[in-house]
Amino acid sequence: MRMQEEICCKIDEERTENEIVSFHQSQKKLVVVGYALTSKKTKSFLQPKLEGLARNKGILFVAIDPHRPLSDQGPFDIVLQKLTGKEWRQILEDYRGTHPEVTVLDPPDAIQHLHNRQSMLQCVADMNLSNAYGKVGVPRQLVIEKDASSIPEVVNNAGLTLPLVAKPLVNDGSAKSHELSLAYDQYSLKKLEPPLVLQEFVNHGGVLFKVYIVGEAIKVVRRFSLPDVTKQELSKSAGVFRFPRVSCAAASADDADLDPSVGELPPRPLLERLAKELRRRLGLRLFNLDIIREHGTRDHFYVIDINYFPGLGKMPEYEHIFTDFLLSLVQSQCKKKPC
Ligand SMILES: Nc1ncnc2c1ncn2[C@@H]1O[C@H](COP(=O)(O)OP(=O)(O)OP(=O)(O)O)[C@@H](O)[C@H]1O
Ligand SMILES: O=P(O)(O)O[C@H]1[C@H](OP(=O)(O)O)[C@@H](OP(=O)(O)O)[C@@H](O)[C@@H](O)[C@@H]1OP(=O)(O)O
Ligand SMILES: [Mg+2]
Ligand SMILES: [Mg+2]
């Protein structure tokens, strides 16, 4: 089986299986969560504090071996996964068919929707969310499938305003899919490598909001982002510049001394509405949104990125939020079919 990254599949089989058996024997209801994650994700997510708290609440995390049939492992109440590849998706789909009682977080076809930076934002655009608390949209963007030489003309015809953020169209978690650049002039756009999405850069005061959604729970943090590009700077600059993953850095902007017009969190009711709709439209329960506020406005927001099962280890109180979420899933399973 071809996997994108090294997969953490080493399991302490004896320990976990014995634990499952002994719990079943003592007739205590143990919630068994099978996880199929990369080793990087296992390290950042499955921290000792999470495992400890989970254990106290009767939740046991068990590593899944993605090379063995899922039905031979477990039994699981929940499967938590963020692996890629066609074969893995097929394994999960088959398992969902034969084990409808198990909650798979999240269904592979729903995640697949985020693997393209155009379809990713389509739900937000379709929602057209605008109410007394503000407006939420997506930056104007277009897709370039091939032929870099035509980009200046295509951009001109579409009336997109420079600077533009160039993002690889495919968003599959690979290092390449996170290689973004900022283009200041039309002619340099020819240097870009399609397939990509060209998105208008929206000035937002250098701060963005990461909105984490874990089931019904919503948590918002501030992160540093790209600084504004002034008209003067734009007129003097040319070229295409690669930029690093600024907002993914662990450093948070929550304690920074920010201009309140930039740092004020988006209104809670607006985020609740957005999260509720997106949960439903995307069919996902574990994701985050990168949201920016157009600089100089109070309530014009743009969603620029959606990530499936993001770095929850960086979310404040994630251990409590996540374990409560798992328990609530099991409770709703029991409502459908008594446990
Ligand atoms: N349209 C935009 N206007 C202004 N800044 C933007 C825009 N798009 C992206 N950025 C900046 O570039 C950063 C990376 O963009 P984006 O979040 O789309 O990439 P990513 O590789 O998917 O990131 P992540 O690590 O969050 O998955 C953003 O966090 C933000 O700082
Ligand atoms: O690496 P981190 O723990 O920070 O998590 C990042 C996560 O990487 P991982 O899933 O491999 O862990 C990324 O996933 P891919 O797009 O690459 O699939 C993406 O979701 C980022 O937005 C997350 O950062 P956050 O948005 O939460 O700051
Ligand atoms: Mg992002
Ligand atoms: Mg992303």
CSV table of C-alpha atoms and ligand atoms in Angstrom, one decimal:
chain,number,residue,atom,x,y,z
A,1,MET,CA,0.0,0.0,0.0
A,2,ARG,CA,1.3,3.4,-0.9
A,3,MET,CA,1.1,6.0,1.9
A,4,GLN,CA,2.2,9.5,1.6
A,5,GLU,CA,4.2,9.8,4.8
A,6,GLU,CA,5.6,7.3,7.2
A,7,ILE,CA,2.7,5.8,9.0
A,8,CYS,CA,2.6,5.1,12.6
A,9,CYS,CA,1.5,1.6,12.6
A,10,LYS,CA,3.5,0.0,15.3
A,11,ILE,CA,1.1,-1.0,17.9
A,12,ASP,CA,1.6,-2.5,21.3
A,13,GLU,CA,-0.8,-5.2,20.3
A,14,GLU,CA,-0.5,-7.3,23.4
A,15,ARG,CA,-1.1,-4.3,25.8
A,16,THR,CA,-4.0,-2.8,23.9
A,17,GLU,CA,-5.8,-6.0,23.2
A,18,ASN,CA,-5.4,-7.2,26.7
A,19,GLU,CA,-6.8,-4.0,28.0
A,20,ILE,CA,-9.8,-4.2,25.7
A,21,VAL,CA,-10.5,-7.7,26.8
A,22,SER,CA,-10.1,-7.0,30.5
A,23,PHE,CA,-12.4,-4.0,30.3
A,24,HIS,CA,-15.0,-6.0,28.4
A,25,GLN,CA,-14.7,-8.7,31.0
A,26,SER,CA,-15.3,-6.3,33.8
A,27,GLN,CA,-18.3,-5.2,31.8
A,28,LYS,CA,-17.4,-1.6,32.0
A,29,LYS,CA,-18.3,0.3,28.9
A,30,LEU,CA,-15.0,1.4,27.4
A,31,VAL,CA,-14.9,3.7,24.5
A,32,VAL,CA,-12.3,2.3,22.0
A,33,VAL,CA,-11.0,4.8,19.5
A,34,GLY,CA,-8.9,3.3,16.8
A,35,TYR,CA,-6.5,5.9,15.2
A,36,ALA,CA,-4.8,5.8,11.8
A,37,LEU,CA,-2.5,8.9,11.7
A,38,THR,CA,1.0,9.8,10.4
A,39,SER,CA,3.7,9.6,13.0
A,40,LYS,CA,3.9,13.4,13.0
A,41,LYS,CA,0.2,13.7,13.7
A,42,THR,CA,0.3,11.0,16.4
A,43,LYS,CA,3.1,12.9,18.2
A,44,SER,CA,1.4,16.3,18.1
A,45,PHE,CA,-2.1,15.0,18.8
A,46,LEU,CA,-1.9,12.0,21.0
A,47,GLN,CA,0.0,13.8,23.8
A,48,PRO,CA,0.3,12.1,27.3
A,49,LYS,CA,-2.1,14.6,28.8
A,50,LEU,CA,-4.8,13.7,26.3
A,51,GLU,CA,-4.3,10.0,26.8
A,52,GLY,CA,-4.3,10.4,30.5
A,53,LEU,CA,-7.5,12.4,30.6
A,54,ALA,CA,-9.1,10.0,28.1
A,55,ARG,CA,-8.3,7.0,30.3
A,56,ASN,CA,-9.9,8.7,33.3
A,57,LYS,CA,-13.1,9.1,31.2
A,58,GLY,CA,-13.0,5.5,30.0
A,59,ILE,CA,-11.6,6.2,26.5
A,60,LEU,CA,-8.8,4.1,25.1
A,61,PHE,CA,-6.8,5.0,22.0
A,62,VAL,CA,-5.6,2.0,20.0
A,63,ALA,CA,-3.3,2.3,17.0
A,64,ILE,CA,-4.7,0.9,13.8
A,65,ASP,CA,-2.4,-1.0,11.4
A,66,PRO,CA,-3.5,0.2,8.0
A,67,HIS,CA,-1.9,-2.8,6.4
A,68,ARG,CA,-4.2,-5.3,8.1
A,69,PRO,CA,-8.0,-5.6,7.5
A,70,LEU,CA,-9.9,-3.2,9.8
A,71,SER,CA,-12.5,-5.8,10.7
A,72,ASP,CA,-9.7,-8.0,12.2
A,73,GLN,CA,-8.8,-5.1,14.6
A,74,GLY,CA,-10.7,-3.5,17.4
A,75,PRO,CA,-13.6,-3.7,17.9
A,76,PHE,CA,-13.8,0.1,17.7
A,77,ASP,CA,-16.5,2.5,18.7
A,78,ILE,CA,-14.8,5.3,16.7
A,79,VAL,CA,-12.2,5.4,14.0
A,80,LEU,CA,-10.1,8.6,13.9
A,81,GLN,CA,-8.1,9.0,10.8
A,82,LYS,CA,-6.0,11.3,8.6
A,83,LEU,CA,-4.2,9.1,6.1
A,84,THR,CA,-4.2,9.7,2.4
A,85,GLY,CA,-4.1,7.4,-0.6
A,86,LYS,CA,-6.8,5.6,-2.7
A,87,GLU,CA,-6.3,2.2,-1.1
A,88,TRP,CA,-6.8,3.6,2.4
A,89,ARG,CA,-9.9,5.4,1.3
A,90,GLN,CA,-11.3,2.2,-0.1
A,91,ILE,CA,-10.5,0.3,3.1
A,92,LEU,CA,-12.4,2.9,5.1
A,93,GLU,CA,-15.4,2.9,2.7
A,94,ASP,CA,-15.6,-0.9,2.9
A,95,TYR,CA,-15.4,-0.8,6.7
A,96,ARG,CA,-18.1,1.9,6.9
A,97,GLY,CA,-20.3,-0.4,4.8
A,98,THR,CA,-19.8,-3.5,7.0
A,99,HIS,CA,-19.6,-1.6,10.3
A,100,PRO,CA,-22.3,1.1,10.2
A,101,GLU,CA,-22.3,1.2,14.0
A,102,VAL,CA,-18.8,2.6,14.1
A,103,THR,CA,-18.3,6.4,13.7
A,104,VAL,CA,-15.5,7.2,11.2
A,105,LEU,CA,-14.0,10.6,11.8
A,106,ASP,CA,-14.4,11.8,9.1
A,107,PRO,CA,-15.8,10.1,6.0
A,108,PRO,CA,-13.1,10.0,3.3
A,109,ASP,CA,-15.3,11.5,0.5
A,110,ALA,CA,-16.0,14.5,2.7
A,111,ILE,CA,-12.3,15.0,3.4
A,112,GLN,CA,-11.6,14.6,-0.3
A,113,HIS,CA,-13.6,17.7,-0.9
A,114,LEU,CA,-10.9,19.7,0.9
A,115,HIS,CA,-8.2,18.3,-1.2
A,116,ASN,CA,-8.8,20.8,-3.9
A,117,ARG,CA,-8.5,24.5,-3.1
A,118,GLN,CA,-11.3,25.5,-5.3
A,119,SER,CA,-14.0,23.0,-4.1
A,120,MET,CA,-12.8,23.7,-0.5
A,121,LEU,CA,-14.1,27.2,-0.5
A,122,GLN,CA,-17.2,26.6,-2.7
A,123,CYS,CA,-19.5,25.9,0.3
A,124,VAL,CA,-18.5,29.2,1.9
A,125,ALA,CA,-19.2,31.0,-1.3
A,126,ASP,CA,-22.6,29.2,-1.7
A,127,MET,CA,-23.6,30.1,1.8
A,128,ASN,CA,-23.4,33.8,1.1
A,129,LEU,CA,-23.5,34.5,4.9
A,130,SER,CA,-24.5,38.0,5.7
A,131,ASN,CA,-26.4,39.0,8.8
A,132,ALA,CA,-26.4,41.7,11.5
A,133,TYR,CA,-23.1,40.4,12.8
A,134,GLY,CA,-21.2,40.7,9.6
A,135,LYS,CA,-20.5,39.2,6.2
A,136,VAL,CA,-18.4,36.1,5.4
A,137,GLY,CA,-17.1,35.4,1.9
A,138,VAL,CA,-14.1,34.1,0.0
A,139,PRO,CA,-11.5,36.1,-1.9
A,140,ARG,CA,-12.1,36.3,-5.6
A,141,GLN,CA,-10.1,33.6,-7.2
A,142,LEU,CA,-9.6,31.6,-10.4
A,143,VAL,CA,-8.2,28.2,-11.3
A,144,ILE,CA,-5.3,27.8,-13.8
A,145,GLU,CA,-5.2,24.2,-14.9
A,146,LYS,CA,-2.2,24.5,-17.3
A,147,ASP,CA,-0.4,26.8,-19.6
A,148,ALA,CA,1.4,29.4,-17.4
A,149,SER,CA,2.0,31.7,-20.4
A,150,SER,CA,-1.7,32.5,-20.6
A,151,ILE,CA,-2.0,33.6,-17.0
A,152,PRO,CA,-1.5,37.4,-17.4
A,153,GLU,CA,-4.3,37.5,-20.0
A,154,VAL,CA,-6.6,35.3,-18.0
A,155,VAL,CA,-6.1,37.4,-14.9
A,156,ASN,CA,-6.7,40.5,-16.8
A,157,ASN,CA,-9.9,39.3,-18.4
A,158,ALA,CA,-11.2,38.1,-15.0
A,159,GLY,CA,-10.4,41.5,-13.5
A,160,LEU,CA,-8.5,40.2,-10.6
A,161,THR,CA,-6.6,42.8,-8.6
A,162,LEU,CA,-2.9,42.4,-7.7
A,163,PRO,CA,-1.2,41.2,-5.6
A,164,LEU,CA,-2.4,37.6,-5.9
A,165,VAL,CA,-1.7,34.6,-3.7
A,166,ALA,CA,-0.8,31.6,-5.8
A,167,LYS,CA,-1.7,28.3,-4.1
A,168,PRO,CA,-1.3,24.8,-5.5
A,169,LEU,CA,-4.7,23.5,-6.6
A,170,VAL,CA,-4.1,20.2,-4.9
A,171,ASN,CA,-4.2,20.4,-1.1
A,172,ASP,CA,-3.3,16.9,-0.1
A,173,GLY,CA,-1.1,17.7,3.0
A,174,SER,CA,2.2,17.2,1.1
A,175,ALA,CA,4.9,19.8,1.6
A,176,LYS,CA,4.4,20.9,-2.0
A,177,SER,CA,0.7,21.6,-1.5
A,178,HIS,CA,1.8,24.2,1.1
A,179,GLU,CA,4.2,26.0,-1.2
A,180,LEU,CA,2.5,29.4,-1.7
A,181,SER,CA,3.7,32.6,-3.3
A,182,LEU,CA,2.7,36.2,-3.6
A,183,ALA,CA,2.7,37.7,-7.1
A,184,TYR,CA,3.1,41.5,-7.4
A,185,ASP,CA,2.9,42.0,-11.2
A,186,GLN,CA,1.0,40.4,-14.1
A,187,TYR,CA,4.0,39.4,-16.1
A,188,SER,CA,5.7,37.5,-13.3
A,189,LEU,CA,2.6,35.3,-13.2
A,190,LYS,CA,4.0,33.4,-16.1
A,191,LYS,CA,6.7,32.0,-13.8
A,192,LEU,CA,4.1,30.1,-11.8
A,193,GLU,CA,3.5,26.4,-12.1
A,194,PRO,CA,-0.1,25.3,-12.7
A,195,PRO,CA,-2.3,23.7,-11.6
A,196,LEU,CA,-3.0,26.4,-9.1
A,197,VAL,CA,-5.5,28.8,-7.6
A,198,LEU,CA,-4.9,32.5,-7.9
A,199,GLN,CA,-6.6,34.4,-5.1
A,200,GLU,CA,-6.8,38.1,-4.5
A,201,PHE,CA,-4.6,39.1,-1.5
A,202,VAL,CA,-6.8,40.8,1.1
A,203,ASN,CA,-5.2,43.2,3.5
A,204,HIS,CA,-6.0,42.1,7.0
A,205,GLY,CA,-3.6,43.8,9.4
A,206,GLY,CA,-1.2,40.9,9.6
A,207,VAL,CA,-3.4,38.8,11.9
A,208,LEU,CA,-5.7,35.9,11.1
A,209,PHE,CA,-8.2,33.9,13.2
A,210,LYS,CA,-8.0,30.1,13.3
A,211,VAL,CA,-11.4,28.8,14.1
A,212,TYR,CA,-11.2,25.2,15.3
A,213,ILE,CA,-14.4,23.1,15.1
A,214,VAL,CA,-14.6,19.9,17.1
A,215,GLY,CA,-18.1,18.6,16.8
A,216,GLU,CA,-20.3,21.2,18.4
A,217,ALA,CA,-17.4,23.0,20.0
A,218,ILE,CA,-15.8,26.1,18.5
A,219,LYS,CA,-12.5,27.6,19.6
A,220,VAL,CA,-10.8,30.7,18.1
A,221,VAL,CA,-7.2,31.7,18.3
A,222,ARG,CA,-5.2,34.6,16.7
A,223,ARG,CA,-2.1,33.9,14.6
A,224,PHE,CA,0.3,36.2,12.9
A,225,SER,CA,-0.1,36.3,9.2
A,226,LEU,CA,1.3,38.2,6.1
A,227,PRO,CA,1.5,41.9,6.6
A,228,ASP,CA,-0.6,44.3,4.5
A,229,VAL,CA,0.6,45.3,1.0
A,230,THR,CA,0.3,49.1,0.5
A,231,LYS,CA,-0.5,50.7,-2.9
A,232,GLN,CA,2.9,52.3,-2.8
A,233,GLU,CA,4.6,49.0,-2.2
A,234,LEU,CA,2.6,47.4,-4.9
A,235,SER,CA,3.6,50.1,-7.4
A,236,LYS,CA,7.3,49.7,-6.6
A,237,SER,CA,7.4,45.9,-6.5
A,238,ALA,CA,7.5,43.2,-9.1
A,239,GLY,CA,8.1,39.5,-9.1
A,240,VAL,CA,6.8,36.3,-7.5
A,241,PHE,CA,7.9,35.5,-3.9
A,242,ARG,CA,7.5,32.3,-2.1
A,243,PHE,CA,6.5,32.7,1.5
A,244,PRO,CA,6.8,30.4,4.5
A,245,ARG,CA,3.9,28.9,6.5
A,246,VAL,CA,3.5,32.0,8.7
A,247,SER,CA,0.2,31.1,10.3
A,248,CYS,CA,1.1,27.5,11.1
A,249,ALA,CA,3.9,28.5,13.4
A,250,ALA,CA,3.3,27.6,17.0
A,251,ALA,CA,3.6,31.2,18.2
A,252,SER,CA,0.2,32.6,18.8
A,253,ALA,CA,-0.8,36.3,18.5
A,254,ASP,CA,-3.2,35.9,21.4
A,255,ASP,CA,-1.0,37.8,23.8
A,256,ALA,CA,0.3,40.4,21.4
A,257,ASP,CA,-0.4,44.0,21.8
A,258,LEU,CA,-2.7,44.4,18.8
A,259,ASP,CA,-4.7,47.2,17.4
A,260,PRO,CA,-8.2,46.3,18.6
A,261,SER,CA,-9.6,46.9,15.1
A,262,VAL,CA,-7.3,44.1,13.9
A,263,GLY,CA,-7.2,41.8,16.9
A,264,GLU,CA,-10.9,41.8,17.9
A,265,LEU,CA,-12.3,38.3,17.4
A,266,PRO,CA,-15.0,37.8,14.9
A,267,PRO,CA,-18.5,37.9,16.5
A,268,ARG,CA,-19.3,34.6,18.2
A,269,PRO,CA,-22.8,34.3,16.7
A,270,LEU,CA,-21.4,34.8,13.2
A,271,LEU,CA,-18.9,32.0,13.8
A,272,GLU,CA,-21.5,29.7,15.3
A,273,ARG,CA,-23.7,30.2,12.2
A,274,LEU,CA,-20.8,29.6,9.9
A,275,ALA,CA,-19.6,26.5,11.8
A,276,LYS,CA,-23.1,25.0,11.9
A,277,GLU,CA,-23.6,25.4,8.2
A,278,LEU,CA,-20.2,24.2,7.2
A,279,ARG,CA,-20.5,21.1,9.4
A,280,ARG,CA,-23.6,20.2,7.6
A,281,ARG,CA,-22.5,21.2,4.1
A,282,LEU,CA,-19.0,19.6,4.3
A,283,GLY,CA,-20.1,16.6,6.4
A,284,LEU,CA,-17.1,17.0,8.6
A,285,ARG,CA,-16.8,17.2,12.4
A,286,LEU,CA,-13.1,18.0,12.8
A,287,PHE,CA,-11.7,20.9,10.9
A,288,ASN,CA,-10.5,24.5,11.2
A,289,LEU,CA,-11.0,27.6,9.1
A,290,ASP,CA,-8.5,30.4,8.5
A,291,ILE,CA,-10.5,33.6,8.6
A,292,ILE,CA,-9.3,37.2,8.0
A,293,ARG,CA,-11.0,40.5,8.5
A,294,GLU,CA,-10.6,43.0,5.7
A,295,HIS,CA,-8.5,45.8,7.1
A,296,GLY,CA,-10.4,49.0,7.6
A,297,THR,CA,-13.7,47.2,8.1
A,298,ARG,CA,-15.3,45.9,11.3
A,299,ASP,CA,-17.3,43.0,9.9
A,300,HIS,CA,-16.1,41.9,6.4
A,301,PHE,CA,-14.6,38.5,6.8
A,302,TYR,CA,-13.0,36.1,4.3
A,303,VAL,CA,-12.4,32.4,4.7
A,304,ILE,CA,-9.1,31.6,3.0
A,305,ASP,CA,-8.4,28.0,4.0
A,306,ILE,CA,-10.1,25.0,5.5
A,307,ASN,CA,-8.1,22.1,7.0
A,308,TYR,CA,-9.3,18.7,8.0
A,309,PHE,CA,-8.2,17.5,11.4
A,310,PRO,CA,-5.7,20.3,11.9
A,311,GLY,CA,-3.1,20.7,14.7
A,312,LEU,CA,-5.5,20.3,17.6
A,313,GLY,CA,-2.6,20.0,20.0
A,314,LYS,CA,-2.2,23.7,19.7
A,315,MET,CA,-5.8,24.5,20.6
A,316,PRO,CA,-6.3,25.7,24.1
A,317,GLU,CA,-8.1,23.0,26.3
A,318,TYR,CA,-8.0,20.5,23.5
A,319,GLU,CA,-7.8,17.6,25.8
A,320,HIS,CA,-11.1,18.4,27.5
A,321,ILE,CA,-12.8,19.5,24.3
A,322,PHE,CA,-11.7,16.4,22.4
A,323,THR,CA,-12.6,13.8,25.1
A,324,ASP,CA,-16.0,15.4,25.6
A,325,PHE,CA,-16.6,15.3,21.9
A,326,LEU,CA,-15.7,11.5,21.8
A,327,LEU,CA,-18.1,10.8,24.6
A,328,SER,CA,-20.9,12.8,23.0
A,329,LEU,CA,-20.4,10.8,19.8
A,330,VAL,CA,-20.8,7.5,21.7
A,331,GLN,CA,-23.9,8.9,23.5
A,332,SER,CA,-25.5,9.7,20.2
A,333,GLN,CA,-24.6,6.2,18.9
A,334,CYS,CA,-26.4,4.8,21.9
A,335,LYS,CA,-29.5,6.9,21.3
A,336,LYS,CA,-29.8,5.4,17.8
A,337,LYS,CA,-29.1,1.9,18.9
A,338,PRO,CA,-29.1,1.3,22.7
A,339,CYS,CA,-25.6,0.3,23.9
B,1,LIG,N1,-6.3,35.6,0.1
B,1,LIG,C1,-5.4,35.9,1.0
B,1,LIG,N2,-5.2,37.1,1.5
B,1,LIG,C2,-4.3,37.4,2.4
B,1,LIG,N3,-3.5,36.5,3.0
B,1,LIG,C3,-3.6,35.2,2.6
B,1,LIG,C4,-4.5,34.9,1.6
B,1,LIG,N4,-4.4,33.5,1.4
B,1,LIG,C5,-3.5,33.1,2.2
B,1,LIG,N5,-2.9,34.1,2.9
B,1,LIG,C6,-1.9,34.0,3.9
B,1,LIG,O1,-1.1,32.9,3.6
B,1,LIG,C7,-1.2,31.9,4.6
B,1,LIG,C8,-1.2,30.5,4.0
B,1,LIG,O2,-2.3,30.4,3.2
B,1,LIG,P1,-3.3,29.1,3.3
B,1,LIG,O3,-3.8,29.1,4.7
B,1,LIG,O4,-4.3,29.1,2.2
B,1,LIG,O5,-2.2,27.9,3.1
B,1,LIG,P2,-2.1,26.5,3.7
B,1,LIG,O6,-0.8,25.9,3.1
B,1,LIG,O7,-3.3,25.7,3.4
B,1,LIG,O8,-2.0,26.7,5.2
B,1,LIG,P3,-2.2,25.7,6.5
B,1,LIG,O9,-0.9,25.5,7.0
B,1,LIG,O10,-3.1,26.6,7.4
B,1,LIG,O11,-2.9,24.5,6.0
B,1,LIG,C9,-2.4,32.2,5.4
B,1,LIG,O12,-2.3,31.7,6.7
B,1,LIG,C10,-2.3,33.8,5.3
B,1,LIG,O13,-1.3,34.2,6.2
B,2,LIG,O1,1.4,20.5,11.7
B,2,LIG,P1,0.3,21.0,12.7
B,2,LIG,O2,0.2,20.2,13.9
B,2,LIG,O3,0.6,22.4,13.0
B,2,LIG,O4,-1.1,20.9,12.0
B,2,LIG,C1,-1.3,21.4,10.6
B,2,LIG,C2,-1.7,20.3,9.8
B,2,LIG,O5,-0.6,19.3,9.8
B,2,LIG,P2,-0.7,17.8,10.2
B,2,LIG,O6,-2.2,17.3,10.0
B,2,LIG,O7,0.2,17.0,9.4
B,2,LIG,O8,-0.4,17.7,11.7
B,2,LIG,C3,-1.9,20.7,8.4
B,2,LIG,O9,-2.5,19.6,7.7
B,2,LIG,P3,-2.2,19.3,6.2
B,2,LIG,O10,-2.9,20.4,5.4
B,2,LIG,O11,-0.7,19.4,6.0
B,2,LIG,O12,-2.8,17.9,6.0
B,2,LIG,C4,-3.0,21.8,8.3
B,2,LIG,O13,-4.2,21.3,8.8
B,2,LIG,C5,-2.5,23.0,9.2
B,2,LIG,O14,-3.5,24.0,9.1
B,2,LIG,C6,-2.3,22.5,10.6
B,2,LIG,O15,-1.9,23.6,11.4
B,2,LIG,P4,-3.0,24.5,12.2
B,2,LIG,O16,-3.8,25.1,11.2
B,2,LIG,O17,-3.7,23.7,13.2
B,2,LIG,O18,-2.1,25.5,12.9
B,3,MG,MG,-4.0,28.0,6.4
B,4,MG,MG,-4.5,24.6,4.7
